[in-house]
Short mmCIF file of C-alpha atoms and ligand atoms in Angstrom, two decimals:
data_model
loop_
_atom_site.label_atom_id
_atom_site.label_comp_id
_atom_site.label_asym_id
_atom_site.label_seq_id
_atom_site.Cartn_x
_atom_site.Cartn_y
_atom_site.Cartn_z
CA MET A 1 0.00 0.00 0.00
CA ASN A 2 2.76 2.41 0.92
CA ALA A 3 4.33 1.61 -2.39
CA ASN A 4 1.15 2.75 -4.12
CA LEU A 5 1.17 6.02 -2.20
CA GLU A 6 4.80 6.53 -3.01
CA GLN A 7 4.07 5.87 -6.68
CA ILE A 8 1.38 8.55 -6.73
CA LYS A 9 3.74 10.98 -5.04
CA GLN A 10 6.44 10.33 -7.66
CA GLU A 11 3.82 10.65 -10.38
CA ILE A 12 2.87 14.06 -9.02
CA ILE A 13 6.50 15.19 -8.80
CA ALA A 14 7.20 14.06 -12.37
CA GLY A 15 3.92 15.49 -13.69
CA ALA A 16 4.74 18.89 -12.23
CA ASP A 17 7.49 19.34 -14.81
CA GLU A 18 4.94 19.18 -17.61
CA LEU A 19 2.83 22.04 -16.33
CA HIS A 20 3.03 25.39 -18.11
CA SER A 21 0.12 27.45 -16.90
CA SER A 22 -2.00 28.01 -13.82
CA LYS A 23 -4.88 26.53 -15.74
CA GLU A 24 -2.95 23.30 -16.23
CA VAL A 25 -2.04 23.35 -12.54
CA TYR A 26 -5.73 23.63 -11.72
CA GLU A 27 -6.55 20.56 -13.85
CA PHE A 28 -3.61 18.73 -12.33
CA ARG A 29 -4.87 19.47 -8.83
CA LYS A 30 -8.31 18.15 -9.74
CA LYS A 31 -6.80 14.99 -11.17
CA TYR A 32 -5.34 14.11 -7.76
CA LEU A 33 -7.23 16.00 -5.12
CA ASP A 34 -10.82 16.21 -6.32
CA GLY A 35 -12.91 14.68 -3.52
CA LYS A 36 -14.89 12.39 -5.86
CA THR A 37 -12.75 11.76 -8.89
CA GLY A 38 -9.18 12.62 -7.85
CA LYS A 39 -6.70 9.80 -7.40
CA ILE A 40 -6.11 10.66 -3.74
CA GLY A 41 -9.81 11.27 -3.15
CA LEU A 42 -10.50 7.75 -4.47
CA LEU A 43 -7.92 6.29 -2.07
CA MET A 44 -10.02 7.70 0.77
CA LYS A 45 -13.08 5.91 -0.57
CA GLU A 46 -11.08 2.66 -0.58
CA MET A 47 -11.07 2.84 3.24
CA LYS A 48 -14.17 0.63 3.50
CA ASN A 49 -12.35 -2.26 1.80
CA ILE A 50 -9.35 -2.10 4.11
CA PRO A 51 -9.25 -4.64 6.93
CA ASN A 52 -10.04 -3.00 10.24
CA ASP A 53 -6.66 -3.53 11.76
CA GLN A 54 -4.97 -1.72 8.88
CA LYS A 55 -7.47 1.10 8.59
CA ALA A 56 -5.60 3.47 10.93
CA GLU A 57 -2.28 3.11 9.18
CA TYR A 58 -3.89 3.33 5.73
CA GLY A 59 -5.81 6.45 6.67
CA LYS A 60 -2.71 8.10 8.08
CA GLY A 61 -0.71 7.33 4.94
CA VAL A 62 -3.38 8.69 2.60
CA ASN A 63 -3.84 11.74 4.74
CA GLU A 64 -0.14 12.47 4.77
CA LEU A 65 -0.05 12.16 0.99
CA LYS A 66 -3.04 14.48 0.69
CA VAL A 67 -1.47 17.12 2.94
CA TRP A 68 1.78 16.86 1.04
CA ALA A 69 0.01 17.07 -2.37
CA LEU A 70 -2.03 20.07 -1.29
CA GLU A 71 1.07 21.92 -0.30
CA PHE A 72 3.12 20.80 -3.27
CA ILE A 73 0.49 21.66 -5.88
CA GLY A 74 -0.40 24.86 -3.98
CA GLY A 75 3.25 25.87 -4.29
CA LEU A 76 3.20 25.11 -8.00
CA ASP A 77 0.09 27.21 -8.42
CA GLU A 78 1.63 30.14 -6.62
CA LYS A 79 4.82 29.98 -8.68
CA MET A 80 2.90 29.66 -11.95
CA LYS A 81 0.64 32.63 -11.14
CA ALA A 82 3.61 34.78 -10.18
CA LYS A 83 5.32 33.90 -13.48
CA GLU A 84 2.16 34.67 -15.45
CA LEU A 85 1.82 38.03 -13.78
CA GLN A 86 5.45 38.82 -14.55
CA ASP A 87 4.93 37.82 -18.21
CA ARG A 88 1.94 40.12 -18.38
CA TYR A 89 3.89 43.00 -16.94
CA GLU A 90 6.60 42.41 -19.51
CA SER A 91 4.23 42.25 -22.45
CA GLU A 92 2.26 45.30 -21.37
CA ARG A 93 5.26 47.31 -20.39
CA ILE A 94 5.24 50.90 -21.70
CA ASP A 95 8.45 52.80 -22.21
CA ILE A 96 7.42 56.25 -21.08
CA SER A 97 10.76 57.67 -22.15
CA LEU A 98 9.97 56.98 -25.85
CA PRO A 99 9.12 60.13 -27.83
CA ALA A 100 5.42 60.34 -28.70
CA GLU A 101 4.41 59.31 -32.19
CA LYS A 102 4.21 62.40 -34.39
CA THR A 103 0.84 63.18 -35.88
CA GLU A 104 0.81 65.47 -38.89
CA GLN A 105 -1.81 68.18 -38.95
CA GLY A 106 -3.21 69.63 -42.15
CA ASN A 107 -3.71 73.32 -42.64
CA LEU A 108 -5.44 75.68 -45.00
CA HIS A 109 -3.35 76.82 -47.96
CA PRO A 110 -1.97 80.37 -47.53
CA ILE A 111 -4.07 81.57 -50.47
CA THR A 112 -7.19 80.23 -48.77
CA LEU A 113 -6.12 81.77 -45.47
CA ILE A 114 -5.63 85.22 -47.00
CA ARG A 115 -8.86 84.89 -48.96
CA ASN A 116 -10.74 84.03 -45.76
CA GLN A 117 -9.08 86.87 -43.87
CA LEU A 118 -10.04 89.36 -46.58
CA ILE A 119 -13.60 88.10 -46.61
CA ASP A 120 -13.71 88.46 -42.82
CA VAL A 121 -12.44 92.04 -42.96
CA PHE A 122 -14.87 93.18 -45.65
CA ALA A 123 -17.82 91.13 -44.38
CA GLY A 124 -17.32 93.10 -41.15
CA MET A 125 -17.93 96.26 -43.20
CA GLY A 126 -21.15 94.86 -44.66
CA PHE A 127 -19.90 93.37 -47.96
CA GLU A 128 -21.66 90.37 -49.47
CA ILE A 129 -19.92 87.70 -51.55
CA PHE A 130 -20.60 87.29 -55.26
CA GLU A 131 -18.73 84.53 -57.06
CA GLY A 132 -18.66 84.94 -60.80
CA THR A 133 -17.64 82.37 -63.40
CA GLU A 134 -14.14 81.67 -64.71
CA ILE A 135 -15.36 81.57 -68.30
CA GLU A 136 -16.68 84.95 -69.33
CA THR A 137 -17.74 86.69 -72.48
CA ASP A 138 -15.65 89.42 -74.02
CA TYR A 139 -18.49 91.81 -73.19
CA TYR A 140 -18.40 91.28 -69.41
CA ASN A 141 -14.64 91.03 -69.13
CA PHE A 142 -13.86 94.06 -71.31
CA THR A 143 -16.51 95.90 -73.26
CA ALA A 144 -18.95 96.65 -70.44
CA LEU A 145 -15.96 97.70 -68.34
CA ASN A 146 -15.33 100.48 -70.83
CA THR A 147 -12.65 98.55 -72.71
CA PRO A 148 -13.98 98.13 -76.26
CA GLN A 149 -12.27 95.95 -78.86
CA ASP A 150 -9.76 98.51 -80.06
CA HIS A 151 -8.95 99.94 -76.62
CA PRO A 152 -5.19 99.99 -75.86
CA ALA A 153 -5.85 98.95 -72.24
CA ARG A 154 -6.63 95.46 -73.53
CA ASP A 155 -2.91 95.02 -74.04
CA MET A 156 -2.43 95.41 -70.27
CA GLN A 157 -3.86 91.90 -69.91
CA ASP A 158 -2.87 89.11 -72.29
CA THR A 159 -6.04 87.13 -72.69
CA PHE A 160 -6.69 83.41 -73.20
CA TYR A 161 -9.53 83.36 -75.73
CA LEU A 162 -11.69 80.25 -76.03
CA SER A 163 -13.51 81.67 -79.08
CA PRO A 164 -13.98 85.20 -80.40
CA GLU A 165 -16.76 85.62 -77.83
CA PHE A 166 -15.66 83.53 -74.84
CA LEU A 167 -12.50 83.82 -72.79
CA LEU A 168 -10.99 82.92 -69.40
CA ARG A 169 -11.68 86.02 -67.32
CA THR A 170 -8.59 88.16 -66.88
CA GLN A 171 -10.01 90.04 -63.91
CA THR A 172 -12.72 89.60 -61.29
CA SER A 173 -13.91 93.08 -62.35
CA ALA A 174 -16.14 91.17 -64.80
CA GLY A 175 -18.30 90.31 -61.79
CA GLN A 176 -19.07 94.00 -61.21
CA ILE A 177 -21.16 94.08 -64.36
CA HIS A 178 -23.19 90.98 -63.46
CA VAL A 179 -23.94 92.41 -60.03
CA MET A 180 -24.90 95.89 -61.27
CA GLU A 181 -27.11 94.41 -64.00
CA ASN A 182 -29.01 92.35 -61.45
CA LYS A 183 -29.12 94.45 -58.32
CA LYS A 184 -30.25 97.99 -57.64
CA PRO A 185 -28.01 100.19 -55.44
CA PRO A 186 -27.05 100.24 -52.64
CA ILE A 187 -24.52 97.58 -53.67
CA LYS A 188 -21.64 96.35 -51.57
CA ILE A 189 -20.06 93.19 -52.90
CA LEU A 190 -16.82 91.31 -52.69
CA SER A 191 -15.98 88.92 -55.49
CA PRO A 192 -13.10 86.48 -55.02
CA GLY A 193 -11.92 84.08 -57.71
CA LYS A 194 -9.34 82.76 -60.13
CA VAL A 195 -8.28 84.84 -63.11
CA PHE A 196 -6.11 83.95 -66.09
CA ARG A 197 -3.51 85.80 -68.15
CA SER A 198 -0.82 84.71 -70.56
CA ASP A 199 1.92 85.89 -68.25
CA ASP A 200 4.62 83.88 -66.52
CA ASP A 201 7.62 84.95 -64.45
CA ALA A 202 8.71 85.09 -60.81
CA THR A 203 5.88 87.42 -59.81
CA HIS A 204 3.27 86.46 -62.43
CA SER A 205 1.45 83.22 -63.06
CA PRO A 206 -1.00 82.27 -65.86
CA MET A 207 -3.57 81.61 -63.13
CA PHE A 208 -3.87 83.68 -59.99
CA THR A 209 -6.52 84.88 -57.58
CA GLN A 210 -8.15 88.25 -57.19
CA MET A 211 -10.66 89.78 -54.84
CA GLU A 212 -12.83 92.47 -56.33
CA GLY A 213 -14.69 95.02 -54.25
CA LEU A 214 -17.57 97.16 -55.47
CA VAL A 215 -19.68 99.72 -53.65
CA VAL A 216 -22.43 101.69 -55.38
CA ASP A 217 -24.61 104.14 -53.50
CA LYS A 218 -25.51 107.80 -53.30
CA GLY A 219 -22.55 110.09 -52.59
CA ILE A 220 -19.75 107.51 -52.66
CA THR A 221 -16.30 109.13 -52.99
CA LEU A 222 -12.61 108.30 -52.93
CA CYS A 223 -12.63 109.11 -49.19
CA ASP A 224 -14.92 106.12 -48.59
CA LEU A 225 -12.48 104.00 -50.58
CA GLN A 226 -9.49 105.08 -48.54
CA GLY A 227 -11.36 104.64 -45.25
CA MET A 228 -12.20 101.02 -46.14
CA LEU A 229 -8.72 100.26 -47.39
CA ASP A 230 -7.18 101.66 -44.20
CA VAL A 231 -9.21 99.14 -42.22
CA PHE A 232 -8.15 96.41 -44.65
CA VAL A 233 -4.38 97.09 -44.41
CA SER A 234 -4.33 97.46 -40.65
CA LYS A 235 -6.16 94.12 -40.24
CA ILE A 236 -4.02 92.26 -42.80
CA TYR A 237 -0.59 93.86 -42.42
CA GLY A 238 -0.81 95.05 -38.85
CA GLU A 239 -2.12 97.89 -36.71
CA GLY A 240 -0.82 101.30 -37.76
CA THR A 241 -0.36 100.42 -41.47
CA LYS A 242 -1.71 103.26 -43.62
CA THR A 243 -2.60 103.75 -47.28
CA ARG A 244 -1.74 106.36 -49.83
CA LEU A 245 -3.35 106.86 -53.23
CA ARG A 246 -1.41 107.61 -56.42
CA PRO A 247 -3.03 108.58 -59.73
CA SER A 248 -3.24 105.72 -62.21
CA TYR A 249 -5.33 104.53 -65.11
CA PHE A 250 -7.96 101.83 -65.48
CA PRO A 251 -10.67 102.11 -68.13
CA PHE A 252 -13.44 101.20 -65.67
CA THR A 253 -12.59 103.81 -63.02
CA GLU A 254 -12.30 107.59 -63.20
CA PRO A 255 -10.32 108.76 -61.36
CA SER A 256 -8.19 105.63 -60.99
CA VAL A 257 -5.64 105.12 -58.28
CA GLU A 258 -2.83 102.79 -57.39
CA VAL A 259 -2.94 102.13 -53.65
CA ASP A 260 0.22 101.82 -51.58
CA CYS A 261 0.44 100.87 -47.94
CA SER A 262 3.10 102.08 -45.53
CA CYS A 263 5.84 99.45 -45.30
CA PHE A 264 4.88 97.02 -42.53
CA GLU A 265 8.43 95.68 -42.47
CA CYS A 266 10.28 98.91 -41.60
CA GLY A 267 7.37 101.11 -40.56
CA GLY A 268 8.11 103.53 -43.41
CA GLN A 269 11.83 104.09 -42.76
CA GLY A 270 12.85 102.42 -46.01
CA CYS A 271 14.06 98.83 -46.35
CA LYS A 272 14.64 96.10 -48.93
CA LEU A 273 10.97 95.14 -49.09
CA CYS A 274 9.78 98.67 -49.90
CA LYS A 275 12.92 99.36 -51.96
CA GLY A 276 13.83 102.21 -49.67
CA THR A 277 10.62 104.16 -50.36
CA GLY A 278 8.68 103.33 -47.19
CA TRP A 279 5.65 102.38 -49.34
CA ILE A 280 4.47 99.17 -51.00
CA GLU A 281 2.06 99.01 -53.94
CA ILE A 282 -0.82 96.71 -53.03
CA LEU A 283 -3.79 97.19 -55.34
CA GLY A 284 -5.66 99.13 -58.02
CA ALA A 285 -8.85 101.02 -57.34
CA GLY A 286 -10.92 104.04 -58.22
CA VAL A 287 -14.28 105.69 -58.58
CA VAL A 288 -16.45 103.62 -60.91
CA ASN A 289 -16.44 105.22 -64.36
CA LYS A 290 -19.85 106.77 -65.12
CA LYS A 291 -19.87 104.91 -68.43
CA VAL A 292 -19.69 101.58 -66.59
CA LEU A 293 -22.64 102.54 -64.36
CA GLU A 294 -24.61 103.59 -67.43
CA ASN A 295 -23.72 100.34 -69.25
CA CYS A 296 -25.49 98.55 -66.39
CA GLY A 297 -28.51 100.85 -66.36
CA ILE A 298 -27.56 102.74 -63.20
CA ASP A 299 -28.20 106.49 -63.21
CA SER A 300 -24.74 108.00 -62.78
CA ASP A 301 -26.17 111.39 -61.75
CA GLU A 302 -27.88 109.78 -58.79
CA TYR A 303 -25.34 107.15 -57.85
CA SER A 304 -21.60 106.83 -57.70
CA GLY A 305 -19.39 103.88 -56.90
CA LEU A 306 -15.98 102.77 -55.85
CA ALA A 307 -14.13 99.63 -56.87
CA PHE A 308 -10.91 97.90 -56.03
CA GLY A 309 -9.07 94.76 -57.11
CA ILE A 310 -6.72 92.96 -54.73
CA GLY A 311 -4.25 90.30 -55.92
CA ILE A 312 -4.38 87.55 -53.34
CA GLU A 313 -1.04 85.94 -54.29
CA ARG A 314 0.59 89.36 -54.14
CA THR A 315 -0.90 89.94 -50.70
CA ALA A 316 0.40 86.53 -49.56
CA MET A 317 3.85 87.16 -51.07
CA LEU A 318 4.15 90.48 -49.26
CA LYS A 319 2.80 89.16 -46.00
CA TYR A 320 5.01 86.05 -45.94
CA GLY A 321 8.05 87.54 -47.69
CA ILE A 322 7.92 85.16 -50.70
CA ASN A 323 9.72 86.29 -53.83
CA ASN A 324 8.49 83.63 -56.25
CA ILE A 325 4.78 83.20 -56.92
CA LYS A 326 5.35 79.56 -57.99
CA LEU A 327 6.02 78.62 -54.36
CA LEU A 328 2.33 79.21 -53.76
CA PHE A 329 1.27 76.72 -56.43
CA GLU A 330 3.80 73.92 -56.08
CA SER A 331 2.26 72.61 -52.84
CA ASP A 332 5.66 71.74 -51.41
CA VAL A 333 4.74 70.75 -47.86
CA ARG A 334 8.05 72.13 -46.50
CA VAL A 335 7.16 75.58 -47.85
CA LEU A 336 3.52 75.44 -46.80
CA LYS A 337 4.51 74.44 -43.26
CA GLN A 338 6.67 77.54 -42.91
CA LEU A 339 3.86 79.75 -44.16
CA ASN A 340 1.53 78.36 -41.54
CA ASP A 341 3.90 78.81 -38.62
N1 DAH B 401 -8.96 94.66 -62.65
C1 DAH B 401 -7.69 95.28 -62.35
C2 DAH B 401 -6.58 94.34 -62.72
O1 DAH B 401 -6.80 93.19 -62.80
C3 DAH B 401 -7.60 95.61 -60.88
C4 DAH B 401 -8.55 96.71 -60.53
C5 DAH B 401 -8.15 98.02 -60.64
C6 DAH B 401 -9.81 96.43 -60.12
C7 DAH B 401 -8.98 99.05 -60.33
C8 DAH B 401 -10.69 97.46 -59.81
C9 DAH B 401 -10.25 98.77 -59.92
O2 DAH B 401 -11.94 97.26 -59.42
O3 DAH B 401 -11.09 99.77 -59.62
O4 DAH B 401 -5.47 94.77 -62.92
#
């Protein structure tokens, strides 16, 4: 009998080497110690078949084996659980000294940013947005703007013609006519959009973006124009930036002006950006030519208007100090990142 007990003990010791998880230890424990089905449990049940005079010794032996097995397997269980916990710690370990993974963030393109800023500034002064079409007729782009077929001012803008009648608009000024034909004064619109000219060098591109402004009402003068543009330059180029008007020529305005702003780089002292003059040319503008009002059926004795055309790329180039317009169209992320900083 003792030999049998010893055999079970050895079996348990040998079996322990095969165990790899606490779950296996649990099954192993059941196999030997389960009250009804375990090998040691069954030995207890054998008691009734043991002759009376051997019962005491048999019971003692089985009991000793049971106590030993409980402790031995309990120890195994403890060790296995400790190892499993350690493994889990290892596998879930986080190295908090590692640099965080970089997430790239997208941004609006500088042209879109400037466009939105301009819209914000002028919307604050009560302007509404009118978006014209990129394909225009010769009439809206030129003729109605007081630039008939043989007018020399047409040479100021090299045009992409699609047919004798249709063309890619060379200026957002074309939108002025559509608005004035369809709306009675007072008019206060802002018209952003792409324009096209056969022109290509460091500061010109065949496609660029303009923002047209038009105000038509009773008693509108150049003073109103300058007042609005002063707000515009101080919001875009910084507080304290001022404008000055110089005489110029555009067929659709009379008088016409070229608008400069005080150099926001040097504050007017003279620097590389303003070529030592203290002033930077930023846009064309003027009082709407009476002929243009009349072309749209607006009584020019009763109403007057002002108009201006802002080049958005030029505004961005000045603001960000870019000397080549192509940088704004190449979408080189390294460049765009700098412009968004
Ligand atoms: N259309 C002109 C251009 O593209 C810019 C311009 C000048 C617009 C004077 C105006 C204006 O509305 O009054 O060069």
